[in-house]
Coordinates of C-alpha atoms in Angstrom, one line a residue:
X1 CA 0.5 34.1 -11.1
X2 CA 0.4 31.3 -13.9
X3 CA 3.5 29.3 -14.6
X4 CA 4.6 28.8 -18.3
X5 CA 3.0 25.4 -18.7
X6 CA 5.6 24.4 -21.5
X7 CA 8.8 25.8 -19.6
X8 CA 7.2 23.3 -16.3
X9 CA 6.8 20.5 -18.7
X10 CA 10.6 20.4 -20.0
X11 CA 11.9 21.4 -16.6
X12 CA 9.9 18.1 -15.3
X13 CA 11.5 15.9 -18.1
X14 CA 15.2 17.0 -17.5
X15 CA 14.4 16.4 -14.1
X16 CA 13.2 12.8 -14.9
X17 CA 16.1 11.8 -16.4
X18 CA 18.6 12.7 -13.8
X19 CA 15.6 11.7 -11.2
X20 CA 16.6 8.4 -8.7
X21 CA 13.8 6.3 -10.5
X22 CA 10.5 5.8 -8.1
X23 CA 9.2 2.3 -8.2
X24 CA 6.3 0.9 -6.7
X25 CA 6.6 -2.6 -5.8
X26 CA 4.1 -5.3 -5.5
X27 CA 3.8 -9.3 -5.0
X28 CA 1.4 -12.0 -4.2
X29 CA 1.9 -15.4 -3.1
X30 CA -0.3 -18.9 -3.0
X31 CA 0.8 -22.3 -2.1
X32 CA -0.2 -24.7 0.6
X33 CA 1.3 -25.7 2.9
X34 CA 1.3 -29.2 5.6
X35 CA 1.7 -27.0 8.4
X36 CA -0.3 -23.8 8.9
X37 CA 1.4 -23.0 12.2
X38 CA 4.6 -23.8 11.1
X39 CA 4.1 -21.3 8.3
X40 CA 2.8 -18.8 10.0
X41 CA 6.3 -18.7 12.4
X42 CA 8.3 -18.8 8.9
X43 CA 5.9 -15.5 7.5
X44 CA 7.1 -13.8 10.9
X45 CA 10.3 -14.2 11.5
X46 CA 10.8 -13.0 8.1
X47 CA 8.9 -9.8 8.6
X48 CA 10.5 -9.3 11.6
X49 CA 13.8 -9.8 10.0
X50 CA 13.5 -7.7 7.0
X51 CA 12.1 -4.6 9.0
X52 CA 8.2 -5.2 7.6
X53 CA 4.8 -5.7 9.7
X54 CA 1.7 -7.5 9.0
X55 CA -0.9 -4.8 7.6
X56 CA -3.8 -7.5 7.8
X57 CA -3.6 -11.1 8.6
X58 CA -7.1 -12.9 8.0
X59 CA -8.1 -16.8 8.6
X60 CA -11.2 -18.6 7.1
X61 CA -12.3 -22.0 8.1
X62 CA -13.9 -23.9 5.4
X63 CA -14.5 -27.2 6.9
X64 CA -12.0 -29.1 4.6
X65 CA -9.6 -26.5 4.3
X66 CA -7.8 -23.6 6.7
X67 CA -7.3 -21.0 4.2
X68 CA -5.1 -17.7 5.6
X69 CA -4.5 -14.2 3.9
X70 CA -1.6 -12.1 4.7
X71 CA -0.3 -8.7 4.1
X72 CA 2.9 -7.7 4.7
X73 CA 4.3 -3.7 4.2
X74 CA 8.3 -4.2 3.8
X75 CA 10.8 -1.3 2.7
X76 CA 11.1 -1.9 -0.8
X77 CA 15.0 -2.8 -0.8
X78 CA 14.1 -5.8 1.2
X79 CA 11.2 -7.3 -0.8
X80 CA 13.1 -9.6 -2.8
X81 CA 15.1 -10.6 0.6
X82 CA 11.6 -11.4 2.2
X83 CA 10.4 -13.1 -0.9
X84 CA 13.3 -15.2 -1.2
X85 CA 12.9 -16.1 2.3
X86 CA 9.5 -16.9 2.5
X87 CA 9.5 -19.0 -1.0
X88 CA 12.4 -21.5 0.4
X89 CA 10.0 -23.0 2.8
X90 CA 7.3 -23.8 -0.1
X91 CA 7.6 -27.0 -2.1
X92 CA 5.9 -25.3 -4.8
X93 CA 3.9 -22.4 -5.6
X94 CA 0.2 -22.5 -7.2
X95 CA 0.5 -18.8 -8.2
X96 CA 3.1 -16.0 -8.4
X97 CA 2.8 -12.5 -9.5
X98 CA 5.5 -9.8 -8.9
X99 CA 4.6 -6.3 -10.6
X100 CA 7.0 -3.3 -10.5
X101 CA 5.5 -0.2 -11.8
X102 CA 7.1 3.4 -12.4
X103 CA 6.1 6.2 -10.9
X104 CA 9.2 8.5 -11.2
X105 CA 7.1 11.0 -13.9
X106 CA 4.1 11.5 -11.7
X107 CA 6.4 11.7 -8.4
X108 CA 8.2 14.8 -10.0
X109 CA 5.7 16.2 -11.4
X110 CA 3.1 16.3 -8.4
X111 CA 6.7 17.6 -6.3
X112 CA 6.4 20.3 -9.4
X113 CA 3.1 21.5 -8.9
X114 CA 3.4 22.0 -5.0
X115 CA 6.5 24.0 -5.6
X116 CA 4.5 26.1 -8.4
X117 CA 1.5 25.9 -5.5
X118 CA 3.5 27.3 -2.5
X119 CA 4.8 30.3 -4.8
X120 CA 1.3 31.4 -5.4
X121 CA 0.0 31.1 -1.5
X122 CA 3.5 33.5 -1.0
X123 CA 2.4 35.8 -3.4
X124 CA -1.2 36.0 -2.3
X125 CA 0.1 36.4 1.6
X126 CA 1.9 39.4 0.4
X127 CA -0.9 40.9 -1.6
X128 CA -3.2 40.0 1.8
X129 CA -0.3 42.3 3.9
X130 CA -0.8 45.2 1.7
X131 CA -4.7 44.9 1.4
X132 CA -6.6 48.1 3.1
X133 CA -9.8 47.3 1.9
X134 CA -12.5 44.9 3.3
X135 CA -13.4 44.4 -0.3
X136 CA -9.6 43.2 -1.7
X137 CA -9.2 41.3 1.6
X138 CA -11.8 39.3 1.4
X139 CA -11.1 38.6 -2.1
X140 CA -7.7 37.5 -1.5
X141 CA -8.7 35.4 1.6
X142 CA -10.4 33.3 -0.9
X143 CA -8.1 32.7 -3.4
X144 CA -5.7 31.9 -0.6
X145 CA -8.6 29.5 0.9
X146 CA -8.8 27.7 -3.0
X147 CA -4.9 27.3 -2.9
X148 CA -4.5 25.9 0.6
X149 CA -7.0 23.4 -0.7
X150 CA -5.0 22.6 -3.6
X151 CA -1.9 22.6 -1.5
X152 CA -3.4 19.7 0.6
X153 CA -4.4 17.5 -1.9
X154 CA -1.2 17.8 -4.0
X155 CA 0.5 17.4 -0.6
X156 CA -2.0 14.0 0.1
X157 CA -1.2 12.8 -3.2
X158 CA 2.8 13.0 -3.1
X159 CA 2.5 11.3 0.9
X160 CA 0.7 8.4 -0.8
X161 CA 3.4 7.9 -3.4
X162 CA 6.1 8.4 -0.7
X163 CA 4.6 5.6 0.9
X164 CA 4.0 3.4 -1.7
X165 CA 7.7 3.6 -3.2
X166 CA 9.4 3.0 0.7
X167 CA 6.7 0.6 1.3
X168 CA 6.6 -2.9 -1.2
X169 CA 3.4 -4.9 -0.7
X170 CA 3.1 -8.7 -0.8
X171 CA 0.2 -10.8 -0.1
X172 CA 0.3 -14.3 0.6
X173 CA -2.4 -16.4 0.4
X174 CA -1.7 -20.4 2.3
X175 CA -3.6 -23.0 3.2
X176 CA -3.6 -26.2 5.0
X177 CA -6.1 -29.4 3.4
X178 CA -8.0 -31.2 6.6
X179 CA -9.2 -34.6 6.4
X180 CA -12.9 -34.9 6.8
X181 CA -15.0 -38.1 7.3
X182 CA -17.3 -38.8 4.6
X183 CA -20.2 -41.3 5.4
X184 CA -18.3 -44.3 6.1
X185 CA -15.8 -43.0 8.5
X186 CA -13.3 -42.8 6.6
X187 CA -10.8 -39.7 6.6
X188 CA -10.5 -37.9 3.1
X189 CA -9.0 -34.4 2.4
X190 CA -11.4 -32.5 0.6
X191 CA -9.2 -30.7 -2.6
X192 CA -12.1 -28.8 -4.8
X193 CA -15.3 -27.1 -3.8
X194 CA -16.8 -24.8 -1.5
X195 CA -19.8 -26.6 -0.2
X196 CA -19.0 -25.9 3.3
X197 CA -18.6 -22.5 2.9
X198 CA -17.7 -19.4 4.8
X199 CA -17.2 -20.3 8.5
X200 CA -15.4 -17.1 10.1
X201 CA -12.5 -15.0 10.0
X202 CA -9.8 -12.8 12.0
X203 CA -8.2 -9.8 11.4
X204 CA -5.7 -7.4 12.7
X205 CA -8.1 -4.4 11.6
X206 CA -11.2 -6.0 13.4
X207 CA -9.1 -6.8 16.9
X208 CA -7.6 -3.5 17.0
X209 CA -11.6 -2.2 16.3
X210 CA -12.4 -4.3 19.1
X211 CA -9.6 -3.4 21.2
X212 CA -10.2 0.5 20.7
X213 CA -13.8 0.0 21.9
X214 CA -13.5 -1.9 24.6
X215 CA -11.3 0.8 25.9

């Protein structure tokens, strides 16, 4: 039941060139900002707007500085839109990093192989419906068992790249400086250091946890 690997091969290239490219999409953020809350409504709104959600949205407290991570999933022909949005309420950015990588080989050629997969669980089921013996039964119950497996983790792999190309990521990292009164009494933002370290932090992931078991 083997396919002509060279024959697949071409096939897969001619198909990459008339292929609508697959692109997965990827961004992170970092700035601070005067207003935490403020920003937070802005990151929102946003998501809201351009169809995303918030896949994790963590806050740490280190005594001189409110730091907050965010996640946003957005269809991929809004990124830019969201991007742009977000960016025109920052007066200016420590970081940016926007990668765009192509996927369109593996897409068609993981589509490929679960075609080529499919044909030989067909070919088995009709060798299992013309089977008399226990002997050839059972031995085409396991191949069929080997190429169900096969099936389902070609099939896991092409949901994961489905998801990755209709789904851009960005994460945004912000955060807020807080005055904090040194021995004299006097206010002073704190810009460098982590002295004060790790003080706590909230997540979508770990409320929904909480949620599920207190249900």
């Amino acid at each position: 039941f083997s396919s002509n690997s060279e024959d697949v091969k071409q096939d897969n290239t001619k198909t990459v060139l008339t292929y609508n490219r697959k692109l997965i999409k990827e961004g992170s953020i970092t700035f601070e900002t005067s207003d935490a809350k403020a920003t937070k409504n802005i990151i929102d709104k946003a998501t809201k707007q351009f169809k995303g959600y918030l896949s994790e949205d963590n806050e740490y407290d280190y005594g001189y500085r409110i730091q907050h991570n965010v996640t946003i999933r957005i269809p991929s022909e809004n990124f830019d839109n969201l991007l742009t949005s977000i960016s025109q309420s920052v007066e200016e950015m420590d970081d940016q990093n926007i990668s765009v990588r192509d996927v369109t080989e593996e897409y068609v050629d993981v589509e490929a192989r679960l075609k080529s997969k499919k044909k030989v669980e067909e070919r088995y089921l009709s060798l299992l419906s013309k089977a008399h013996n226990v002997g050839d039964i059972l031995q085409v119950e396991n191949e069929l068992a080997r190429i169900r497996e096969d099936i389902e983790r070609v099939e896991g792999r092409l949901r994961y790249l489905k998801n990755q190309v209709s789904l851009s990521t960005l994460r945004i990292t912000y955060y807020e400086t807080v005055e904090v009164e040194n021995s004299f009494g006097f206010g002073k933002k704190v810009g460098d250091g982590f002295e004060n370290g790790f003080k706590g932090s909230v997540s979508y992931t770990h409320l929904r946890a909480h949620e599920t078991g207190r249900n």
